[in-house]
Short mmCIF file of C-alpha atoms and ligand atoms in Angstrom, two decimals:
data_model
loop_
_atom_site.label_atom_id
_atom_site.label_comp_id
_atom_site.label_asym_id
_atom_site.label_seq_id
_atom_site.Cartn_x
_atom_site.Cartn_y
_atom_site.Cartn_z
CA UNK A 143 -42.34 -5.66 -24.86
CA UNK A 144 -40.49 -2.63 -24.99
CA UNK A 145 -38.85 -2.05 -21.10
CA UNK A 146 -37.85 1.59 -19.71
CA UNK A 147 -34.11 2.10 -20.26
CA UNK A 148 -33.31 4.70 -17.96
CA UNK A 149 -32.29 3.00 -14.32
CA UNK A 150 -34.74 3.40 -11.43
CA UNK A 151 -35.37 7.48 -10.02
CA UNK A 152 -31.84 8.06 -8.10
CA UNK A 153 -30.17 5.18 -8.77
CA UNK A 154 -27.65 5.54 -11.62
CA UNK A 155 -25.63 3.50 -14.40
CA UNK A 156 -21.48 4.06 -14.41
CA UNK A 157 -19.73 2.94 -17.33
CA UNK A 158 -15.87 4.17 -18.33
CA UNK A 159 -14.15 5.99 -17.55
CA UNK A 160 -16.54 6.89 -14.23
CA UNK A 161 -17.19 3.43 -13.16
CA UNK A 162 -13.52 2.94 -13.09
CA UNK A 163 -12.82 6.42 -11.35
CA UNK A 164 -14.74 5.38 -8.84
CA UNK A 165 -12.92 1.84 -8.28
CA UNK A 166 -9.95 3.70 -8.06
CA UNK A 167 -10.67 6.03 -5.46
CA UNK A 168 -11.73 3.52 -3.10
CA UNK A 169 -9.35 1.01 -4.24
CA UNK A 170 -6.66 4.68 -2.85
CA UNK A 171 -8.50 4.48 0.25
CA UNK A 172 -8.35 0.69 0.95
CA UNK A 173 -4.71 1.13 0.62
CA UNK A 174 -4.14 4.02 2.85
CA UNK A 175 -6.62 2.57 5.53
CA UNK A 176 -4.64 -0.77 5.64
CA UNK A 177 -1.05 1.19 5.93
CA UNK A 178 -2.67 2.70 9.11
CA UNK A 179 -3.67 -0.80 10.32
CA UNK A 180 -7.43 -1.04 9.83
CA UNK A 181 -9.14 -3.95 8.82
CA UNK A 182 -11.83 -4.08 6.53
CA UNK A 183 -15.83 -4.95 7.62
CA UNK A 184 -18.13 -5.85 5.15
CA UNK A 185 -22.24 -5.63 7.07
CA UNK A 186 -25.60 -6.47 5.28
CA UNK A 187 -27.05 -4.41 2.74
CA UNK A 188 -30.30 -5.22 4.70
CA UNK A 189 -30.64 -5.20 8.46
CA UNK A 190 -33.39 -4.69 10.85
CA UNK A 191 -35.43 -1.26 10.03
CA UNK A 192 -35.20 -1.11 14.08
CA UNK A 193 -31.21 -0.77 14.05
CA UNK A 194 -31.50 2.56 12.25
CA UNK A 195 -34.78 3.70 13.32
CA UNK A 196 -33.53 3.60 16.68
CA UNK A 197 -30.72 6.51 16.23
CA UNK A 198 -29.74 7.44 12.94
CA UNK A 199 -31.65 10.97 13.39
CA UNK A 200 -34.89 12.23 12.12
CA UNK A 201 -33.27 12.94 8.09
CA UNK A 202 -32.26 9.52 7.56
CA UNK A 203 -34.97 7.76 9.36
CA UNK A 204 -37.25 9.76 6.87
CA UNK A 205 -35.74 8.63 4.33
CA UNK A 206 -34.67 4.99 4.47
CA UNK A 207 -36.05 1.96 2.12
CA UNK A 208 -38.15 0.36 4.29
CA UNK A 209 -40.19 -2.38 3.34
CA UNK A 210 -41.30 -6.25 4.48
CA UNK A 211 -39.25 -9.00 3.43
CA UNK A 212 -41.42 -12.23 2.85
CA UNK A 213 -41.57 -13.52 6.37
CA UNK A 214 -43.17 -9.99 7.43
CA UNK A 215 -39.80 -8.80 8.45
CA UNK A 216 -39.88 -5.35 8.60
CA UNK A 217 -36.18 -4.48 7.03
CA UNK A 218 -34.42 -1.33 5.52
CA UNK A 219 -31.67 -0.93 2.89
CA UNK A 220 -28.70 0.72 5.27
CA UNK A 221 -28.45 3.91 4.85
CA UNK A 222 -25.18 3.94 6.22
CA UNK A 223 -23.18 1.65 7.73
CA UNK A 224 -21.66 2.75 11.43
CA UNK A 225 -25.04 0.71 13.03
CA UNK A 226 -23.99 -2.52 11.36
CA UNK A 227 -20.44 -2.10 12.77
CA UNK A 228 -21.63 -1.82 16.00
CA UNK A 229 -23.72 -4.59 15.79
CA UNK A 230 -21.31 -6.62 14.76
CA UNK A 231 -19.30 -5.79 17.39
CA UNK A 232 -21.72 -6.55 20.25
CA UNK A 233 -22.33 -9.92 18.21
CA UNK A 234 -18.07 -11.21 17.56
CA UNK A 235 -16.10 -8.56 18.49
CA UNK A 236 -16.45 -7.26 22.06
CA UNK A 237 -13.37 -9.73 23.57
CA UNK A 238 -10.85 -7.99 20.88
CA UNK A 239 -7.94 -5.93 22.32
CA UNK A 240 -9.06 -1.98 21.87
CA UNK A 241 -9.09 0.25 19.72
CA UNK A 242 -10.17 -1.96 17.25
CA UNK A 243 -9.67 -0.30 14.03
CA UNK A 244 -11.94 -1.09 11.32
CA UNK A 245 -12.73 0.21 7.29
CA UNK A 246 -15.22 -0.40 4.79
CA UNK A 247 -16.25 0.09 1.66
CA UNK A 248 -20.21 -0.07 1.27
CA UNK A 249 -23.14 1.42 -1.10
CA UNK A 250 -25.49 2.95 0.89
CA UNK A 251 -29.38 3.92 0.29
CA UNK A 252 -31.31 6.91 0.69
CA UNK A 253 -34.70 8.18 -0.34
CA UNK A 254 -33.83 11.55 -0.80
CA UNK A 255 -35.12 14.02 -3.78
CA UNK A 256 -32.51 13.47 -6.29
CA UNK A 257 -30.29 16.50 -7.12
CA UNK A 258 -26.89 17.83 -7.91
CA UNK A 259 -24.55 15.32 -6.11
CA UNK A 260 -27.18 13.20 -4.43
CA UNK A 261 -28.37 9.92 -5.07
CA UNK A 262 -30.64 7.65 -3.60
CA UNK A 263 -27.76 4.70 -3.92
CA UNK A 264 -23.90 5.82 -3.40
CA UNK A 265 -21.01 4.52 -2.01
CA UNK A 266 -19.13 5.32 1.26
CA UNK A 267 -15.25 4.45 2.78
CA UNK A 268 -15.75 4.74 6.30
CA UNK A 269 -13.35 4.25 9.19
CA UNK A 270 -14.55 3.44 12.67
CA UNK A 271 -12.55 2.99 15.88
CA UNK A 272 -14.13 1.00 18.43
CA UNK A 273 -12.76 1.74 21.80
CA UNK A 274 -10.78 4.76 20.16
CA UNK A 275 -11.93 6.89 23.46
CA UNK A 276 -9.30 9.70 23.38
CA UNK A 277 -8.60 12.24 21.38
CA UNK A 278 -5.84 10.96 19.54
CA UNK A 279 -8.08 8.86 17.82
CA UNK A 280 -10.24 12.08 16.49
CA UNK A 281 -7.33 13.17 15.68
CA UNK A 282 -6.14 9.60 13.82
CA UNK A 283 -9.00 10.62 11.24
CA UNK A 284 -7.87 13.61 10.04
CA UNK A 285 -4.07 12.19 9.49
CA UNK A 286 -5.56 9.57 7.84
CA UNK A 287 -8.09 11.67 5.48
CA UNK A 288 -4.71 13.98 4.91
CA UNK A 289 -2.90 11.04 3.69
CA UNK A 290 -6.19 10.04 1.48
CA UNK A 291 -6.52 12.74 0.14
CA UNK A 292 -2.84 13.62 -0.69
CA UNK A 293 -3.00 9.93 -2.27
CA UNK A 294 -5.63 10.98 -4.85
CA UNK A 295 -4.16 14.72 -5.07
CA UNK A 296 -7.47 16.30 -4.28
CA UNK A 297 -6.11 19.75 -3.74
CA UNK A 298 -8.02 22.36 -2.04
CA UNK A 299 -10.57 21.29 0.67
CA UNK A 300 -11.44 21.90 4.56
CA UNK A 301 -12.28 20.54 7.62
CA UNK A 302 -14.93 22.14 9.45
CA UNK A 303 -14.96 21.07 13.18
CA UNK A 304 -17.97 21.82 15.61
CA UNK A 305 -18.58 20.10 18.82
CA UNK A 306 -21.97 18.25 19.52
CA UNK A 307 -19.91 17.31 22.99
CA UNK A 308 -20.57 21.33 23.89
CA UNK A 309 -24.01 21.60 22.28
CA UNK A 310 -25.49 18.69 24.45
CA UNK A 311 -23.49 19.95 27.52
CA UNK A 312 -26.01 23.03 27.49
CA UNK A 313 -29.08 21.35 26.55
CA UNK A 314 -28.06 18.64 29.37
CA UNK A 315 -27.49 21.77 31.85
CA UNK A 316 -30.94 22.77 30.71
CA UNK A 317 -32.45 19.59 31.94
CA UNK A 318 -33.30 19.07 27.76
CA UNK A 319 -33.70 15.24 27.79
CA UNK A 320 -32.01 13.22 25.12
CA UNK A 321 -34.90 12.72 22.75
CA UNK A 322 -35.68 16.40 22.46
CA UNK A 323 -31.58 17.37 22.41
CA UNK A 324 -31.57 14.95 19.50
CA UNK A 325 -34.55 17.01 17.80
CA UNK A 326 -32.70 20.58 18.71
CA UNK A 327 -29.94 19.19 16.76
CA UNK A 328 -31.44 18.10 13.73
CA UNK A 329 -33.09 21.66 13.71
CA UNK A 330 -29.25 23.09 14.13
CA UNK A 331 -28.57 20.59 11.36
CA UNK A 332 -30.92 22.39 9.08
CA UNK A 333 -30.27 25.87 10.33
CA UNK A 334 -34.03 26.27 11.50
CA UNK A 335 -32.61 28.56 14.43
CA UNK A 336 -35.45 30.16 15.05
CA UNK A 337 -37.71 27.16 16.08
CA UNK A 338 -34.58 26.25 18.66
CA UNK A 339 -34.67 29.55 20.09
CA UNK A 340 -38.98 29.38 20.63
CA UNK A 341 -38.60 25.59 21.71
CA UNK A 342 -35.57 26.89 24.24
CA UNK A 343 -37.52 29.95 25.59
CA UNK A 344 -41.65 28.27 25.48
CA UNK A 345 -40.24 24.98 27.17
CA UNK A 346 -36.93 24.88 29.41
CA UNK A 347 -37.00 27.85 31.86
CA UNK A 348 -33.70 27.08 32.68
CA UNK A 349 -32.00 27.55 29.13
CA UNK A 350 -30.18 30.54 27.82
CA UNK A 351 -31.28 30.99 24.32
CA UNK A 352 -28.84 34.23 23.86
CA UNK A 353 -25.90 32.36 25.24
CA UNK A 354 -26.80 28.82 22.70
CA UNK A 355 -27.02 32.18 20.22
CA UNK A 356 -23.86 33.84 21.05
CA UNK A 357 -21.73 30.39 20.68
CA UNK A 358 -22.97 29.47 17.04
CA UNK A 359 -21.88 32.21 15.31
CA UNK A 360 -18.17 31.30 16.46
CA UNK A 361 -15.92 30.60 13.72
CA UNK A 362 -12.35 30.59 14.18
CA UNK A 363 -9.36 29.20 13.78
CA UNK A 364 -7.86 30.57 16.81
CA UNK A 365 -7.55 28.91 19.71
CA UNK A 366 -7.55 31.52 21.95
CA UNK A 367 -10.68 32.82 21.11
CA UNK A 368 -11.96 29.04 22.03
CA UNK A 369 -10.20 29.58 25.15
CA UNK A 370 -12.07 33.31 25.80
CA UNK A 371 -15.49 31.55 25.75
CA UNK A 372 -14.70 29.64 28.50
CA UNK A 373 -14.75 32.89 30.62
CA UNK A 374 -16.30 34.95 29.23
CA UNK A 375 -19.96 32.72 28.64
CA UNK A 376 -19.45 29.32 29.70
CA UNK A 377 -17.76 29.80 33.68
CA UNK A 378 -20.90 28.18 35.04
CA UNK A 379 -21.04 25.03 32.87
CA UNK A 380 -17.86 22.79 33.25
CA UNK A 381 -19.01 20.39 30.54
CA UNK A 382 -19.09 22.60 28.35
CA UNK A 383 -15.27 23.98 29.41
CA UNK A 384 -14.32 20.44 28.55
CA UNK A 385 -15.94 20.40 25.54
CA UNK A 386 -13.84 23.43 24.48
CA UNK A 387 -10.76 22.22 26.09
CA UNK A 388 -11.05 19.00 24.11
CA UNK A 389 -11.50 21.32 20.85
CA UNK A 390 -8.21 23.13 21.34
CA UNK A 391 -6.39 19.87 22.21
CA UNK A 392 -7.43 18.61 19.10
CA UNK A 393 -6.87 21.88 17.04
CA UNK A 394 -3.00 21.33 18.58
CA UNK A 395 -3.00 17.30 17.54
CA UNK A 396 -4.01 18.16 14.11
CA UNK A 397 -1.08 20.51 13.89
CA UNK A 398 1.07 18.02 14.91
CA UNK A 399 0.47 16.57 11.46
CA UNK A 400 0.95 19.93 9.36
CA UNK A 401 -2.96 20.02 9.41
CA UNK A 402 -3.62 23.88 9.18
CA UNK A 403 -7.06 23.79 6.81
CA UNK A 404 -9.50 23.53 8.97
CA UNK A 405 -11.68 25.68 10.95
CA UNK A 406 -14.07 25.55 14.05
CA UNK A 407 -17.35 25.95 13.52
CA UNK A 408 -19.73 25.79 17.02
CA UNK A 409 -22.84 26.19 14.57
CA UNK A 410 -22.76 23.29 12.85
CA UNK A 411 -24.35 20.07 14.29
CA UNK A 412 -24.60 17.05 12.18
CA UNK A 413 -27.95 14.96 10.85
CA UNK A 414 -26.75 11.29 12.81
CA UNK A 415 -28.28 11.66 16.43
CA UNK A 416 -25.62 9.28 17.64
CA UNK A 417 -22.82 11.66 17.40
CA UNK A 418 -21.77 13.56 21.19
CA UNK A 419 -18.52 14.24 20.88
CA UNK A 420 -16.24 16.60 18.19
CA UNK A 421 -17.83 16.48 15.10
CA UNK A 422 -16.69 17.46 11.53
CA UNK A 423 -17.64 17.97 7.93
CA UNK A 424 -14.85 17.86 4.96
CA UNK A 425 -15.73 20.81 2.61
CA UNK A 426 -14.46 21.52 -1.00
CA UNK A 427 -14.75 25.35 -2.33
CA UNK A 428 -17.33 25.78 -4.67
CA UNK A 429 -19.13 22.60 -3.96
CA UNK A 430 -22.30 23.55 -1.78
CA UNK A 431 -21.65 19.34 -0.72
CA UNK A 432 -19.83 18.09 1.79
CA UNK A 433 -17.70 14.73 0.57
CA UNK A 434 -17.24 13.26 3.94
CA UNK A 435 -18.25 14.13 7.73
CA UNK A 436 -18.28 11.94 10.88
CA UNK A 437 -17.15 12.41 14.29
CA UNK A 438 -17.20 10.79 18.31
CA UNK A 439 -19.95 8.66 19.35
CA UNK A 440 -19.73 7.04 22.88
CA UNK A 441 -23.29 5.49 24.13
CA UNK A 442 -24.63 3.53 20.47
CA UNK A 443 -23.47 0.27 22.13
CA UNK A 444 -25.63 0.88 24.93
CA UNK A 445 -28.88 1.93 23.09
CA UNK A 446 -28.50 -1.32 21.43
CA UNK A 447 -28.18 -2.57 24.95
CA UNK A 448 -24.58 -3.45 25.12
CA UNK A 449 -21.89 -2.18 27.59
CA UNK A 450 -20.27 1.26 26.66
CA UNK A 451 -17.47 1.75 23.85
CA UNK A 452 -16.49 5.08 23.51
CA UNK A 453 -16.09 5.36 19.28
CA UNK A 454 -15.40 7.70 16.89
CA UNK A 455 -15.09 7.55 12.49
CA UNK A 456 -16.26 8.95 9.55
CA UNK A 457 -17.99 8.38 6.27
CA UNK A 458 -17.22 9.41 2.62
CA UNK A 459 -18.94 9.92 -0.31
CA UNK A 460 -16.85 8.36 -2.88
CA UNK A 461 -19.28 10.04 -6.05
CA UNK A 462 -18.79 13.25 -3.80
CA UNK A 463 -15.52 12.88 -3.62
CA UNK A 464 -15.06 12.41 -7.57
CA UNK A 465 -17.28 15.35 -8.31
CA UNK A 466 -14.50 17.22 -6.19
CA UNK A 467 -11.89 15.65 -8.53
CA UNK A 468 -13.67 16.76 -11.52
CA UNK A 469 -14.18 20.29 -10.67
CA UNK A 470 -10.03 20.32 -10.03
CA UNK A 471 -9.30 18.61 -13.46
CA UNK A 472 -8.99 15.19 -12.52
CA UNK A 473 -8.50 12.10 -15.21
CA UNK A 474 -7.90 8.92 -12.93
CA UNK A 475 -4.04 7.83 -13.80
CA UNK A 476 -4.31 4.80 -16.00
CA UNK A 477 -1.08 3.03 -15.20
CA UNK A 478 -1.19 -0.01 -17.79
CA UNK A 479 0.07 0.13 -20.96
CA UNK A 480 -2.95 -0.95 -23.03
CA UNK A 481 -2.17 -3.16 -26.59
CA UNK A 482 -4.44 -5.00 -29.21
CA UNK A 483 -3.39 -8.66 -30.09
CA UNK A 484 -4.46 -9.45 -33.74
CA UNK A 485 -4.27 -12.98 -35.42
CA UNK A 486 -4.19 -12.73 -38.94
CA UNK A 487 -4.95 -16.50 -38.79
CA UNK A 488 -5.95 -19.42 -37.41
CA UNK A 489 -2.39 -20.84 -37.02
CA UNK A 490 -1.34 -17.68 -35.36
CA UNK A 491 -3.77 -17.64 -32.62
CA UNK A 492 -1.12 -19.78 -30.65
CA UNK A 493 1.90 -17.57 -30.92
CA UNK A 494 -0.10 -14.53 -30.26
CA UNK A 495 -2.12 -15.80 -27.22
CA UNK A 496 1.34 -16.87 -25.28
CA UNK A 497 3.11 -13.85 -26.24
CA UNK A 498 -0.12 -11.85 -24.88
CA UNK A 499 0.29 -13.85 -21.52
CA UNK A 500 3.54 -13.81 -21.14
CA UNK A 501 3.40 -9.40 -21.68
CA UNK A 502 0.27 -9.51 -19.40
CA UNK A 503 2.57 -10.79 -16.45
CA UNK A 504 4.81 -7.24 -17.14
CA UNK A 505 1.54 -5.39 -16.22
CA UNK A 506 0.22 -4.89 -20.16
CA UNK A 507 -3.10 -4.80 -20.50
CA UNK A 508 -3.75 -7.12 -24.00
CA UNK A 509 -7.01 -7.36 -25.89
CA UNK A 510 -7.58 -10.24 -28.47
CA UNK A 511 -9.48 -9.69 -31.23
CA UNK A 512 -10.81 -11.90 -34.08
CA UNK A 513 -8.55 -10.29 -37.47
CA UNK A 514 -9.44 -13.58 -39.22
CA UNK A 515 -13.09 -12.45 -39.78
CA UNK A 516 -12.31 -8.54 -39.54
CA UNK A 517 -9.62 -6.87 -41.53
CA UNK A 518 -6.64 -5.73 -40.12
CA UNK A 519 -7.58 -1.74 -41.46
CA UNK A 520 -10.82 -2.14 -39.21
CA UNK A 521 -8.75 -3.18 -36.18
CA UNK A 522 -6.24 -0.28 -36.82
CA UNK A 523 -9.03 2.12 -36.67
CA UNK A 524 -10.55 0.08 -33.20
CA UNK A 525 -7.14 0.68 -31.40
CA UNK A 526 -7.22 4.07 -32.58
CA UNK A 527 -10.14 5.36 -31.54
CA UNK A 528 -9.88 3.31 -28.30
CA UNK A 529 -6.67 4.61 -27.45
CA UNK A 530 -4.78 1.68 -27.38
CA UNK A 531 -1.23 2.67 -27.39
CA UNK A 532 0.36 -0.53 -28.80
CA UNK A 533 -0.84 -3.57 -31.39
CA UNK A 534 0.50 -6.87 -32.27
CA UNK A 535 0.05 -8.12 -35.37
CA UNK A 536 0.82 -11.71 -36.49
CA UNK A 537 0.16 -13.49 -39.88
CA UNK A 538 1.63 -15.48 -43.22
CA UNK A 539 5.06 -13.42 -43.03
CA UNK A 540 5.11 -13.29 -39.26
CA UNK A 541 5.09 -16.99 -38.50
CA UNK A 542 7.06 -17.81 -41.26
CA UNK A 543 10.09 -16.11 -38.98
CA UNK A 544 8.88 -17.02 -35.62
CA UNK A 545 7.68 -13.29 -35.53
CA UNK A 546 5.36 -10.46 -34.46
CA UNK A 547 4.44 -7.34 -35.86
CA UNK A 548 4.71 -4.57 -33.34
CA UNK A 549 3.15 -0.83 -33.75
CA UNK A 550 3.45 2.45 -31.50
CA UNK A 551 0.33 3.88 -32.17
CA UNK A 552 1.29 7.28 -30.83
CA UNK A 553 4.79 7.54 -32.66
CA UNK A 554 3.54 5.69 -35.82
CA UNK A 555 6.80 3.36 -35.35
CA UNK A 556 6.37 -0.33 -36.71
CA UNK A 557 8.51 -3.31 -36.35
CA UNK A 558 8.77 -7.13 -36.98
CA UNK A 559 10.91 -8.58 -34.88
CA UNK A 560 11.33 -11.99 -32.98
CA UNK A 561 8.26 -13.35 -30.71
CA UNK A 562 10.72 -13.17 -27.84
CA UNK A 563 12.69 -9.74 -28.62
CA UNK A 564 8.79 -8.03 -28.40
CA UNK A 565 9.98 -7.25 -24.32
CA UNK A 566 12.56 -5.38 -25.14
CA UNK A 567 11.42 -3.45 -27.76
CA UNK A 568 8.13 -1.94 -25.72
CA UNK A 569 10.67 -1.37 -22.65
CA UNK A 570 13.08 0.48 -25.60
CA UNK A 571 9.87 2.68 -26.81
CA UNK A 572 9.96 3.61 -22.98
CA UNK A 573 6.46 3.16 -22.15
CA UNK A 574 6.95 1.11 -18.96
CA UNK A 575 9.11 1.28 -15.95
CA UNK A 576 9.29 -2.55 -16.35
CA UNK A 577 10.80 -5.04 -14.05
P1 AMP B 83 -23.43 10.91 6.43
O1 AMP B 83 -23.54 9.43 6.61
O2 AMP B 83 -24.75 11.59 6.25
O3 AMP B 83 -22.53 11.55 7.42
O4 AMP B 83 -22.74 11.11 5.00
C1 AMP B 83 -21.38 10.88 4.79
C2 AMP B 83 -21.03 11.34 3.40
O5 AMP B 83 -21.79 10.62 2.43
C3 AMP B 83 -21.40 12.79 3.11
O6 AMP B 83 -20.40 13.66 3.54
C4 AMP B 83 -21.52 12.79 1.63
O7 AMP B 83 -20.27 12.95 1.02
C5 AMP B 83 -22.06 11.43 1.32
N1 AMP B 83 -23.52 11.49 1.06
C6 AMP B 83 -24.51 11.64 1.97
N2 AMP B 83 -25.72 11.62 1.38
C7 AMP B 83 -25.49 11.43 0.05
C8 AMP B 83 -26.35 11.29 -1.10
N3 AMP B 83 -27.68 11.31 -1.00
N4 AMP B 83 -25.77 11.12 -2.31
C9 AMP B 83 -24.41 11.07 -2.43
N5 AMP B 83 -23.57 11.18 -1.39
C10 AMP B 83 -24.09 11.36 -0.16
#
């Protein structure tokens, strides 16, 4: 029977370099989390359908892989991961000293239509900090997404900020309850303005649809201009003040840390219903995607009927994130010297397989290969068009003097030497900074 080779609509096969690409960048992101202290999580692929239906907003809950496990469980693949965590939380980790600070590394699932840069399986890094209830902790994400990104030299990129603190402030003035705020935001999400403006003006007498207008075309960098608003439209609504006041704090934390690319944006809303508090999106010119976004949410502990924890986090899109890469002529930086161990013989498989451990310890990355079956001309050709930069050879002549063959396949160099002088002659052909 002849099967379908191509993987499942969506979901999609890595192989080298990609696959490896990938590792790396959130092997870079493990490391950076853990020098600020997190932790790492690791939640269920499958949970409850309930835990995400109840607030992961109308795009995700659309599309989520829903189906009934054999005990008529009704259970979804996540389709991201900040739920799980705060599951988990109410479940082992509510007596913990806060903020607890907490990473992970996850592949997430979403039915989406397939397209440029989105998948129906794809991996996120994520931070969250539980109990992170001031601002310094928005703020923490950004240092640490500087230092990420520094880490894998992505060069040019953005963080736009908007505020779903000041957009629910209104709607909350408006006497908007929280299940139709959560709808006005997914249509801000998707930039169907009008339909906000006719829900604003048939339904909630007490809105001001040119006012919610007025605010989401601000985009600035300045400040001051935040500042204006506050007299100018927003005197009468002193959540909203705070909501701007808590924007320009943060625009002064982030500057604190040399942070100067980023903009606000009070237009942009985000698709999670959870979020209430700043919110942000990190942008890469020329990619219509965004590789990461996340932002404050204080009240998911309580929908899942817990006591409050004021949170905050983000998630990113680790293929995003390499497309990013990619467009800025990234290779990932393969560190290990990489060499091709060939015994001529049977006697020589010995010698060769304890000098290949004993070079593997220095951080060389050694292949073995069969050369009794294969000749060594075929082998040549393997490293070659692998890219292996170094290859051992040993046979007759070689362990008749204790010996190894040794070849520099970039500078064409060859030498025999002694099984234990092999060290010093890769460390003399510089290719390693070697202990
Ligand atoms: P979200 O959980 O929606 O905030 O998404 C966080 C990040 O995951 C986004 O900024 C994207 O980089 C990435 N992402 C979201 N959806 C997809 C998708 N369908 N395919 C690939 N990456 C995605």
């Amino acid at each position: 029977m002849k099967i379908p080779l191509e993987p499942v609509r969506g979901m999609r096969d890595y192989t080298p370099p990609d696959s490896e690409s990938l590792t790396w960048l959130t092997d870079v992101f493990k490391e950076i989390a853990m020098s600020y202290g997190y932790r790492e999580v690791k939640t269920p692929t499958i949970e409850l359908f309930l835990l995400f239906a109840l607030k992961s907003g109308e795009e995700i809950r659309r599309s989520m892989y829903v189906f009934k496990d054999k005990a008529g469980r009704e259970v979804a693949l996540r389709p991201e991961v900040t739920p799980s965590v705060i599951r988990i939380y109410l479940r082992k980790l509510q007596a913990e000293p806060k903020p607890i600070k907490l990473y992970y590394i996850a592949n997430v699932f979403r039915y989406d239509e397939p397209q440029f840069g989105r998948y129906r399986e794809f991996w996120q890094a994520g931070i969250e900090i539980l109990g992170g209830d001031t601002l310094i902790y928005d703020a923490e994400l950004f240092y640490l997404l500087k230092d990420y990104y520094n880490a894998i030299n992505l060069k040019e990129y953005n963080f736009k900020i908007g505020s779903m603190a000041l957009l629910r402030a209104l709607f909350r003035a408006w006497n908007i309850d929280e299940d139709e705020q959560d709808y006005l935001l997914h249509l801000l999400d998707k930039k169907i303005i009008n339909e906000v403006m006719k829900i604003l003006q048939v339904k909630y007498p007490k809105a001001n649809p040119e006012l919610l207008n007025e605010l989401l075309k601000v985009r600035t960098q300045d400040p001051n201009e935040l500042m204006k608003l506050e007299s100018d439209l927003l005197s009468k609504y002193n959540e909203a003040v705070k909501a701007i006041n808590d924007l320009v704090e943060l625009m002064d934390f982030l500057k604190s840390y040399n942070i100067n690319n980023f903009y606000i944006d009070l237009g942009f809303a985000r698709g999670l219903a959870y979020y209430n508090g700043m919110i942000f999106e990190v942008e890469v010119p020329g990619l219509r995607i965004s590789i990461g976004g996340g932002g404050r949410y204080d009240n998911l502990t309580q929908i899942y009927g817990g006591p409050p924890l004021s949170s905050t986090g983000f998630a990113l899109g680790i293929e995003r994130t390499y497309l990013a890469l990619q467009k800025q002529g990234f290779s990932i930086p393969i560190t290990k010297l990489r060499a091709l161990a060939i015994p001529l013989k049977r006697e020589a498989l010995k010698p060769i397989l304890k000098l290949s451990s004993m070079l593997r310890k220095y951080g060389i990355a050694i292949e073995l290969c069969d050369g009794m079956n294969l000749s060594i001309k075929r082998w040549f050709s393997y490293a070659n068009k692998k890219g292996l930069e170094i290859v051992l050879v040993i046979g007759d002549k070689e362990l008749a003097r204790n010996s190894v063959t040794m070849k520099n396949m970039k500078t064409g160099e060859q030498q025999m030497v002694k099984i234990d002088e092999a060290l010093e002659v890769l460390r003399s052909w510089h290719y390693l900074k070697m202990k």
